[in-house]
Amino acid sequence: MRLAALLIALLLTPCFASLASTTIAATLNYSYVDDEVKELSNVVQVGGVVYAAGSKGNYVFIAAYRGGDRLWATTVNVGGNASILGLNLEGGALGLVAYSRSYNITRIHKFTVGLDGAIVARQDYIINPRLFPLTSVTMGDSIYIAGASFILGDNLNYMVARVSAKGVEWVREERGEVGGGPGDDVLKCIGLTLGSRILVAGDNGTSISIMILSQTGDILRNYVMPYRNMTVTINGCLKISNSTFILYGALGSRPLLIPLTIKPDLDVTASLLVVGDLVGVVTSTVGREDLVVPYVTNINQSLILVYKFNGSQLELLKAINMTEVARGFIALSGTLVNSNLALVGYTGYGKTRASVISLTIIVEEREARLSRIPFLDIIGDPRLTLALLTVVVSLTAYIAYRRVRRREPRG
């Protein structure tokens, strides 16, 4: 009887399994509106301090923020309508690249700014008036810029150029023969990829163009992703590693993410991810090797989406509604350092004001001991379940019969 009871107990006892569960908590640290500048378009973080760059008229604006206060601000008049192309850390200082245009004189400005706001160094480069740079990346003494170019009687064309102390060393303008097509061709993504080559990407409204160039301006690879029946927009890209980038923007009215994998032979694998049933556009994406955090906005709602990489695919962990603290906020750039997320951009319609939002995002993965279904349910096949029950009942009856026989008096 003990054996039968043990078998029945095992059959009816729930099984337990250790499953990984992920919990995400987001806390708003502060939201700061800076009325002295129109927008902040680039940001980095160092030791809990948010350093951001923007522009207002002829001025380049650089500032530091912490705990809901502005620590300092530095403004530089660059002599023409200014915009920021890039901001990063260089040897314990800020490296800032800006662009200005005035009376058909266009310049690239390279600043080195101390973490106390002091201008340590500055270089100015004159470039061709037809060039409209939107983003940049530095490599050694050279600055690679990407955006568009304009030739009278033509639409905007894809543009990549190399600028150094020698001036404009080369310009690559694509007038439809490589990746271009009807409409304005504009590159909005640039980054360094495998072998110190240059990756650029953008759109012309009906297709996405991805190119890999050498440092001397040769196009090594060119890929076109057409969307003839929908409007596609690329707003920028996030570099995860030398071989992994994520393009972001919108496909029609849906938020769009496109993970790119660059192989050693420079072939590119792209996978399209349209974000659920949301309506909106991804205006900024931050992340690291294990997490990707896009900012999605529309006229009524603002969201932060938290993804993790599952192989080469993105898996959505959580959507965080930011509407109460970020209504009308357009994030243009962001940075994620450890658990500190900082987003910068602008707030408002018509008259806009620069804004900084700082959050703490905690992602915890732990093993959870979860109760599961009884052993019988694991079998799944009703015939096997019936057969097993028959064996158990028969064994129980047989054991009971033997015990009764042993107790009968022997004649």
Short mmCIF file of C-alpha atoms in Angstrom, two decimals:
data_model
loop_
_atom_site.label_atom_id
_atom_site.label_comp_id
_atom_site.label_asym_id
_atom_site.label_seq_id
_atom_site.Cartn_x
_atom_site.Cartn_y
_atom_site.Cartn_z
CA MET A 1 0.00 0.00 0.00
CA ARG A 2 2.83 2.37 0.73
CA LEU A 3 4.16 1.95 -2.81
CA ALA A 4 0.75 2.64 -4.32
CA ALA A 5 0.22 5.67 -2.12
CA LEU A 6 3.63 6.99 -3.13
CA LEU A 7 2.83 6.57 -6.83
CA ILE A 8 -0.50 8.34 -6.48
CA ALA A 9 1.13 11.14 -4.53
CA LEU A 10 3.76 11.60 -7.21
CA LEU A 11 1.11 11.69 -9.90
CA LEU A 12 -0.97 14.31 -8.17
CA THR A 13 1.84 16.50 -6.82
CA PRO A 14 2.39 19.74 -8.79
CA CYS A 15 5.75 20.10 -10.51
CA PHE A 16 7.96 23.14 -9.99
CA ALA A 17 10.35 24.73 -12.46
CA SER A 18 12.83 27.58 -12.33
CA LEU A 19 11.86 30.18 -14.94
CA ALA A 20 13.58 33.48 -15.67
CA SER A 21 11.36 36.50 -15.04
CA THR A 22 12.14 40.12 -15.89
CA THR A 23 10.92 43.09 -13.89
CA ILE A 24 11.39 46.68 -15.03
CA ALA A 25 10.97 49.76 -12.86
CA ALA A 26 11.24 53.32 -14.19
CA THR A 27 11.58 56.35 -11.93
CA LEU A 28 11.56 59.98 -13.04
CA ASN A 29 14.55 61.82 -11.59
CA TYR A 30 13.74 65.24 -13.03
CA SER A 31 12.35 67.11 -16.01
CA TYR A 32 13.99 70.43 -16.85
CA VAL A 33 12.88 73.03 -19.39
CA ASP A 34 15.59 75.45 -20.56
CA ASP A 35 13.92 78.57 -21.92
CA GLU A 36 17.21 80.04 -23.16
CA VAL A 37 17.64 77.71 -26.10
CA LYS A 38 15.26 76.37 -28.75
CA GLU A 39 16.29 72.73 -28.62
CA LEU A 40 18.93 70.31 -27.40
CA SER A 41 19.87 67.78 -30.06
CA ASN A 42 22.85 65.82 -28.66
CA VAL A 43 23.72 64.48 -25.22
CA VAL A 44 26.30 62.51 -23.22
CA GLN A 45 26.49 61.58 -19.52
CA VAL A 46 29.45 61.57 -17.17
CA GLY A 47 29.15 60.75 -13.47
CA GLY A 48 25.48 61.64 -13.17
CA VAL A 49 25.89 64.94 -15.06
CA VAL A 50 24.04 65.38 -18.36
CA TYR A 51 25.98 67.39 -20.97
CA ALA A 52 23.86 68.56 -23.88
CA ALA A 53 24.36 70.68 -26.98
CA GLY A 54 21.91 72.69 -29.03
CA SER A 55 21.64 75.84 -31.06
CA LYS A 56 19.79 79.15 -31.22
CA GLY A 57 20.27 81.37 -34.25
CA ASN A 58 23.99 81.95 -34.77
CA TYR A 59 24.89 80.44 -31.40
CA VAL A 60 26.09 77.01 -30.44
CA PHE A 61 24.83 76.23 -26.93
CA ILE A 62 26.49 73.73 -24.57
CA ALA A 63 25.24 73.13 -21.01
CA ALA A 64 25.48 70.76 -18.05
CA TYR A 65 22.47 69.58 -15.99
CA ARG A 66 22.16 67.65 -12.75
CA GLY A 67 19.34 67.04 -10.31
CA GLY A 68 16.91 69.32 -12.12
CA ASP A 69 19.28 72.31 -12.24
CA ARG A 70 21.54 73.77 -14.90
CA LEU A 71 25.13 73.82 -13.67
CA TRP A 72 26.62 75.96 -16.42
CA ALA A 73 26.14 76.99 -20.04
CA THR A 74 28.54 78.12 -22.76
CA THR A 75 27.48 79.91 -25.95
CA VAL A 76 29.60 80.49 -29.07
CA ASN A 77 28.65 82.70 -32.00
CA VAL A 78 29.66 80.82 -35.15
CA GLY A 79 28.61 83.57 -37.54
CA GLY A 80 25.67 81.86 -39.21
CA ASN A 81 22.56 79.80 -38.60
CA ALA A 82 23.91 76.91 -36.49
CA SER A 83 23.07 73.26 -35.92
CA ILE A 84 24.76 70.44 -34.01
CA LEU A 85 26.12 67.43 -35.90
CA GLY A 86 27.71 65.42 -33.11
CA LEU A 87 28.72 65.33 -29.43
CA ASN A 88 30.90 62.75 -27.73
CA LEU A 89 33.55 62.24 -25.07
CA GLU A 90 37.17 62.67 -26.13
CA GLY A 91 39.87 62.13 -23.54
CA GLY A 92 37.92 63.52 -20.60
CA ALA A 93 36.48 66.46 -22.56
CA LEU A 94 33.52 67.03 -24.86
CA GLY A 95 34.07 66.85 -28.60
CA LEU A 96 31.42 68.87 -30.42
CA VAL A 97 30.89 69.21 -34.18
CA ALA A 98 28.60 71.96 -35.47
CA TYR A 99 27.56 73.37 -38.83
CA SER A 100 26.72 76.96 -39.80
CA ARG A 101 25.50 78.72 -42.96
CA SER A 102 25.55 82.44 -43.68
CA TYR A 103 25.50 84.29 -47.02
CA ASN A 104 26.39 81.11 -48.91
CA ILE A 105 29.37 80.50 -46.63
CA THR A 106 29.09 77.13 -44.94
CA ARG A 107 31.43 75.89 -42.25
CA ILE A 108 32.09 72.89 -40.05
CA HIS A 109 33.18 73.79 -36.51
CA LYS A 110 35.04 71.40 -34.20
CA PHE A 111 35.12 72.34 -30.50
CA THR A 112 36.83 70.71 -27.56
CA VAL A 113 34.96 71.71 -24.41
CA GLY A 114 36.06 70.98 -20.85
CA LEU A 115 33.61 69.46 -18.41
CA ASP A 116 33.54 72.88 -16.71
CA GLY A 117 32.33 74.57 -19.88
CA ALA A 118 35.64 76.10 -20.97
CA ILE A 119 36.43 76.06 -24.71
CA VAL A 120 39.75 74.24 -24.92
CA ALA A 121 40.20 74.20 -28.70
CA ARG A 122 38.39 75.17 -31.88
CA GLN A 123 38.86 74.46 -35.58
CA ASP A 124 36.78 75.87 -38.45
CA TYR A 125 36.54 74.35 -41.94
CA ILE A 126 34.87 75.91 -44.99
CA ILE A 127 32.80 73.45 -47.03
CA ASN A 128 30.91 73.58 -50.32
CA PRO A 129 27.72 75.72 -50.11
CA ARG A 130 25.63 72.98 -51.74
CA LEU A 131 26.26 70.60 -48.81
CA PHE A 132 23.67 70.26 -46.04
CA PRO A 133 25.18 68.06 -43.31
CA LEU A 134 22.89 66.56 -40.68
CA THR A 135 25.16 64.23 -38.72
CA SER A 136 28.84 63.45 -38.31
CA VAL A 137 31.44 61.11 -36.87
CA THR A 138 35.10 61.81 -36.16
CA MET A 139 38.05 59.54 -36.90
CA GLY A 140 41.47 60.85 -36.00
CA ASP A 141 41.91 64.32 -37.46
CA SER A 142 39.08 63.87 -39.96
CA ILE A 143 35.36 64.55 -39.68
CA TYR A 144 32.97 62.53 -41.83
CA ILE A 145 29.67 64.31 -42.47
CA ALA A 146 26.45 62.96 -43.97
CA GLY A 147 23.22 64.57 -45.07
CA ALA A 148 22.16 65.95 -48.43
CA SER A 149 23.41 68.11 -51.24
CA PHE A 150 21.50 70.45 -53.54
CA ILE A 151 22.26 71.13 -57.19
CA LEU A 152 20.08 73.64 -58.99
CA GLY A 153 17.36 71.92 -60.96
CA ASP A 154 17.68 68.67 -59.01
CA ASN A 155 16.18 67.20 -55.84
CA LEU A 156 18.24 66.71 -52.70
CA ASN A 157 20.81 63.94 -53.13
CA TYR A 158 22.55 61.66 -50.65
CA MET A 159 25.82 63.23 -49.47
CA VAL A 160 28.85 61.95 -47.57
CA ALA A 161 32.05 64.00 -47.27
CA ARG A 162 35.39 63.95 -45.48
CA VAL A 163 36.59 67.19 -43.90
CA SER A 164 39.98 67.88 -42.32
CA ALA A 165 42.54 70.65 -41.92
CA LYS A 166 43.12 70.27 -45.69
CA GLY A 167 39.50 71.28 -46.29
CA VAL A 168 36.95 69.04 -48.00
CA GLU A 169 39.03 66.05 -49.08
CA TRP A 170 36.23 64.36 -50.99
CA VAL A 171 32.45 64.47 -51.46
CA ARG A 172 30.29 61.53 -52.47
CA GLU A 173 26.98 62.70 -53.95
CA GLU A 174 24.54 60.15 -55.29
CA ARG A 175 22.17 61.46 -57.93
CA GLY A 176 19.97 58.40 -58.37
CA GLU A 177 22.58 55.96 -59.62
CA VAL A 178 23.34 54.41 -56.22
CA GLY A 179 20.45 54.14 -53.79
CA GLY A 180 18.71 57.31 -54.89
CA GLY A 181 15.38 57.71 -56.60
CA PRO A 182 12.41 60.05 -56.93
CA GLY A 183 12.14 62.57 -54.09
CA ASP A 184 14.68 64.06 -51.73
CA ASP A 185 17.50 61.70 -50.76
CA VAL A 186 18.72 62.44 -47.22
CA LEU A 187 21.19 60.54 -45.02
CA LYS A 188 20.50 60.81 -41.28
CA CYS A 189 22.74 58.05 -39.89
CA ILE A 190 26.52 57.76 -39.84
CA GLY A 191 28.82 55.55 -37.80
CA LEU A 192 32.07 53.62 -37.86
CA THR A 193 31.72 49.93 -38.62
CA LEU A 194 34.01 46.93 -39.10
CA GLY A 195 37.55 47.77 -40.17
CA SER A 196 37.07 51.52 -39.50
CA ARG A 197 34.75 51.87 -42.47
CA ILE A 198 31.84 54.31 -42.61
CA LEU A 199 28.21 53.19 -42.49
CA VAL A 200 25.55 55.66 -43.64
CA ALA A 201 21.78 55.28 -43.99
CA GLY A 202 18.78 57.40 -44.86
CA ASP A 203 15.61 57.58 -46.91
CA ASN A 204 13.89 59.34 -49.78
CA GLY A 205 10.34 58.78 -48.55
CA THR A 206 9.75 55.58 -50.53
CA SER A 207 12.92 53.58 -49.83
CA ILE A 208 15.74 53.16 -47.34
CA SER A 209 19.35 53.34 -48.50
CA ILE A 210 22.25 51.78 -46.58
CA MET A 211 25.84 52.24 -47.77
CA ILE A 212 29.27 51.26 -46.49
CA LEU A 213 32.15 53.48 -47.65
CA SER A 214 35.91 53.38 -47.35
CA GLN A 215 37.89 56.22 -45.77
CA THR A 216 38.78 57.35 -49.29
CA GLY A 217 35.16 57.67 -50.40
CA ASP A 218 34.64 54.44 -52.33
CA ILE A 219 31.24 52.77 -51.95
CA LEU A 220 31.97 49.21 -50.83
CA ARG A 221 28.38 48.05 -50.35
CA ASN A 222 25.02 49.55 -51.25
CA TYR A 223 21.59 48.26 -50.21
CA VAL A 224 18.15 49.63 -51.02
CA MET A 225 14.96 48.63 -49.18
CA PRO A 226 11.95 49.87 -51.21
CA TYR A 227 8.50 50.63 -49.76
CA ARG A 228 6.65 51.86 -52.83
CA ASN A 229 3.17 51.88 -51.30
CA MET A 230 4.09 53.44 -47.95
CA THR A 231 6.00 56.43 -46.65
CA VAL A 232 9.17 55.46 -44.82
CA THR A 233 11.20 57.78 -42.61
CA ILE A 234 14.60 57.21 -41.03
CA ASN A 235 15.31 59.65 -38.19
CA GLY A 236 18.71 58.29 -37.16
CA CYS A 237 20.52 55.23 -35.92
CA LEU A 238 21.91 53.73 -32.73
CA LYS A 239 25.30 52.02 -32.76
CA ILE A 240 25.33 48.97 -30.48
CA SER A 241 28.72 47.65 -31.63
CA ASN A 242 30.94 47.83 -34.70
CA SER A 243 28.77 45.16 -36.33
CA THR A 244 25.32 46.07 -34.98
CA PHE A 245 23.24 49.18 -35.64
CA ILE A 246 19.56 50.00 -35.26
CA LEU A 247 17.81 52.38 -37.64
CA TYR A 248 14.69 54.07 -36.27
CA GLY A 249 11.85 56.18 -37.60
CA ALA A 250 8.41 55.35 -38.99
CA LEU A 251 6.74 53.23 -41.66
CA GLY A 252 3.53 55.00 -42.56
CA SER A 253 2.03 55.93 -39.18
CA ARG A 254 3.75 53.10 -37.28
CA PRO A 255 6.97 53.30 -35.23
CA LEU A 256 9.82 51.51 -37.00
CA LEU A 257 13.02 49.81 -35.84
CA ILE A 258 15.46 48.09 -38.21
CA PRO A 259 18.29 46.08 -36.59
CA LEU A 260 21.31 45.81 -38.90
CA THR A 261 24.06 43.22 -38.66
CA ILE A 262 27.25 43.84 -40.65
CA LYS A 263 29.12 40.63 -41.44
CA PRO A 264 32.92 40.37 -41.82
CA ASP A 265 32.52 40.37 -45.62
CA LEU A 266 30.48 43.61 -45.22
CA ASP A 267 27.20 42.00 -46.23
CA VAL A 268 24.34 43.56 -44.27
CA THR A 269 21.41 41.68 -42.74
CA ALA A 270 18.39 43.85 -41.93
CA SER A 271 15.21 42.85 -40.12
CA LEU A 272 12.11 45.04 -40.08
CA LEU A 273 10.28 45.62 -36.79
CA VAL A 274 7.07 47.66 -36.84
CA VAL A 275 6.17 48.34 -33.22
CA GLY A 276 2.87 46.64 -32.42
CA ASP A 277 -0.37 48.52 -32.93
CA LEU A 278 1.08 51.86 -31.87
CA VAL A 279 0.62 55.01 -33.90
CA GLY A 280 3.61 57.32 -33.82
CA VAL A 281 7.24 57.75 -34.75
CA VAL A 282 10.53 56.79 -33.09
CA THR A 283 12.41 60.07 -32.66
CA SER A 284 15.33 58.76 -30.60
CA THR A 285 16.76 55.40 -29.52
CA VAL A 286 19.30 54.68 -26.80
CA GLY A 287 20.77 51.45 -25.59
CA ARG A 288 23.68 49.16 -24.95
CA GLU A 289 24.59 45.62 -25.97
CA ASP A 290 21.73 44.00 -24.02
CA LEU A 291 19.02 46.69 -24.03
CA VAL A 292 17.44 48.98 -26.62
CA VAL A 293 15.16 51.82 -25.49
CA PRO A 294 13.27 53.71 -28.25
CA TYR A 295 11.25 56.86 -27.56
CA VAL A 296 7.92 56.88 -29.41
CA THR A 297 5.64 59.87 -29.67
CA ASN A 298 2.48 61.05 -31.37
CA ILE A 299 0.21 64.02 -30.81
CA ASN A 300 -1.51 62.42 -27.80
CA GLN A 301 0.99 60.04 -26.23
CA SER A 302 4.67 59.53 -25.35
CA LEU A 303 6.15 56.12 -24.64
CA ILE A 304 9.46 54.52 -23.76
CA LEU A 305 9.80 50.96 -25.03
CA VAL A 306 12.30 48.60 -23.43
CA TYR A 307 13.65 45.79 -25.63
CA LYS A 308 16.29 43.15 -25.10
CA PHE A 309 18.29 41.34 -27.75
CA ASN A 310 17.22 37.72 -28.20
CA GLY A 311 19.88 36.52 -30.59
CA SER A 312 19.69 39.04 -33.42
CA GLN A 313 16.03 39.82 -32.72
CA LEU A 314 14.49 42.42 -30.43
CA GLU A 315 12.09 41.21 -27.74
CA LEU A 316 9.78 43.76 -26.12
CA LEU A 317 9.97 43.68 -22.32
CA LYS A 318 7.81 46.66 -21.38
CA ALA A 319 6.13 49.83 -22.63
CA ILE A 320 6.33 52.76 -20.21
CA ASN A 321 3.78 55.54 -20.63
CA MET A 322 5.51 58.90 -20.31
CA THR A 323 2.60 61.09 -21.37
CA GLU A 324 2.03 62.73 -17.98
CA VAL A 325 5.62 64.00 -17.75
CA ALA A 326 6.49 64.22 -21.46
CA ARG A 327 3.39 65.39 -23.31
CA GLY A 328 4.55 67.37 -26.32
CA PHE A 329 8.19 66.37 -25.73
CA ILE A 330 10.20 65.30 -28.80
CA ALA A 331 13.38 63.45 -27.86
CA LEU A 332 16.15 64.13 -30.37
CA SER A 333 18.96 62.30 -28.58
CA GLY A 334 19.50 60.10 -25.57
CA THR A 335 22.08 58.23 -23.55
CA LEU A 336 21.90 55.20 -21.26
CA VAL A 337 24.73 54.79 -18.75
CA ASN A 338 24.25 51.91 -16.34
CA SER A 339 20.66 52.51 -15.21
CA ASN A 340 20.60 56.27 -15.89
CA LEU A 341 18.60 57.29 -18.95
CA ALA A 342 18.76 60.88 -20.20
CA LEU A 343 16.72 62.26 -23.10
CA VAL A 344 17.05 65.72 -24.63
CA GLY A 345 15.03 67.52 -27.26
CA TYR A 346 12.32 70.14 -27.21
CA THR A 347 8.81 70.68 -25.83
CA GLY A 348 5.95 72.63 -27.28
CA TYR A 349 4.30 73.40 -30.57
CA GLY A 350 5.06 76.64 -32.38
CA LYS A 351 7.28 78.23 -29.72
CA THR A 352 9.55 75.40 -28.63
CA ARG A 353 11.78 75.16 -25.57
CA ALA A 354 14.70 72.85 -24.90
CA SER A 355 14.00 70.04 -22.45
CA VAL A 356 15.95 67.44 -20.48
CA ILE A 357 14.35 64.35 -18.94
CA SER A 358 16.32 62.10 -16.60
CA LEU A 359 15.09 58.67 -15.49
CA THR A 360 16.38 55.64 -13.67
CA ILE A 361 15.49 52.33 -15.32
CA ILE A 362 16.12 49.17 -13.33
CA VAL A 363 15.96 45.87 -15.22
CA GLU A 364 16.15 42.77 -13.05
CA GLU A 365 16.17 39.19 -14.26
CA ARG A 366 15.74 36.54 -11.60
CA GLU A 367 14.99 32.85 -11.38
CA ALA A 368 11.41 32.32 -10.23
CA ARG A 369 10.23 28.99 -8.76
CA LEU A 370 6.82 28.70 -10.33
CA SER A 371 4.16 26.06 -9.63
CA ARG A 372 3.21 24.15 -12.72
CA ILE A 373 0.57 21.59 -13.64
CA PRO A 374 0.48 18.09 -12.04
CA PHE A 375 2.51 15.32 -13.54
CA LEU A 376 -0.51 13.69 -15.17
CA ASP A 377 -1.18 16.81 -17.18
CA ILE A 378 2.32 16.71 -18.64
CA ILE A 379 1.51 13.48 -20.43
CA GLY A 380 -0.84 15.36 -22.69
CA ASP A 381 -2.24 12.22 -24.38
CA PRO A 382 -5.55 11.10 -22.76
CA ARG A 383 -4.92 7.47 -23.76
CA LEU A 384 -1.58 7.42 -21.95
CA THR A 385 -3.19 9.06 -18.92
CA LEU A 386 -5.95 6.40 -18.85
CA ALA A 387 -3.41 3.60 -19.23
CA LEU A 388 -1.30 4.95 -16.38
CA LEU A 389 -4.34 5.31 -14.14
CA THR A 390 -5.36 1.71 -14.97
CA VAL A 391 -1.89 0.46 -13.99
CA VAL A 392 -1.98 2.39 -10.71
CA VAL A 393 -5.49 1.20 -9.81
CA SER A 394 -4.65 -2.41 -10.74
CA LEU A 395 -1.43 -2.28 -8.70
CA THR A 396 -3.28 -0.83 -5.74
CA ALA A 397 -5.98 -3.54 -5.96
CA TYR A 398 -3.36 -6.30 -6.28
CA ILE A 399 -1.40 -5.10 -3.24
CA ALA A 400 -4.62 -4.86 -1.20
CA TYR A 401 -5.61 -8.39 -2.30
CA ARG A 402 -2.24 -9.84 -1.25
CA ARG A 403 -2.47 -8.18 2.15
CA VAL A 404 -5.96 -9.65 2.71
CA ARG A 405 -4.79 -13.14 1.66
CA ARG A 406 -1.90 -13.00 4.10
CA ARG A 407 -4.30 -12.23 6.94
CA GLU A 408 -6.67 -15.19 6.16
CA PRO A 409 -6.34 -18.16 8.59
CA ARG A 410 -4.63 -21.12 7.04
CA GLY A 411 -6.51 -24.47 7.23
#
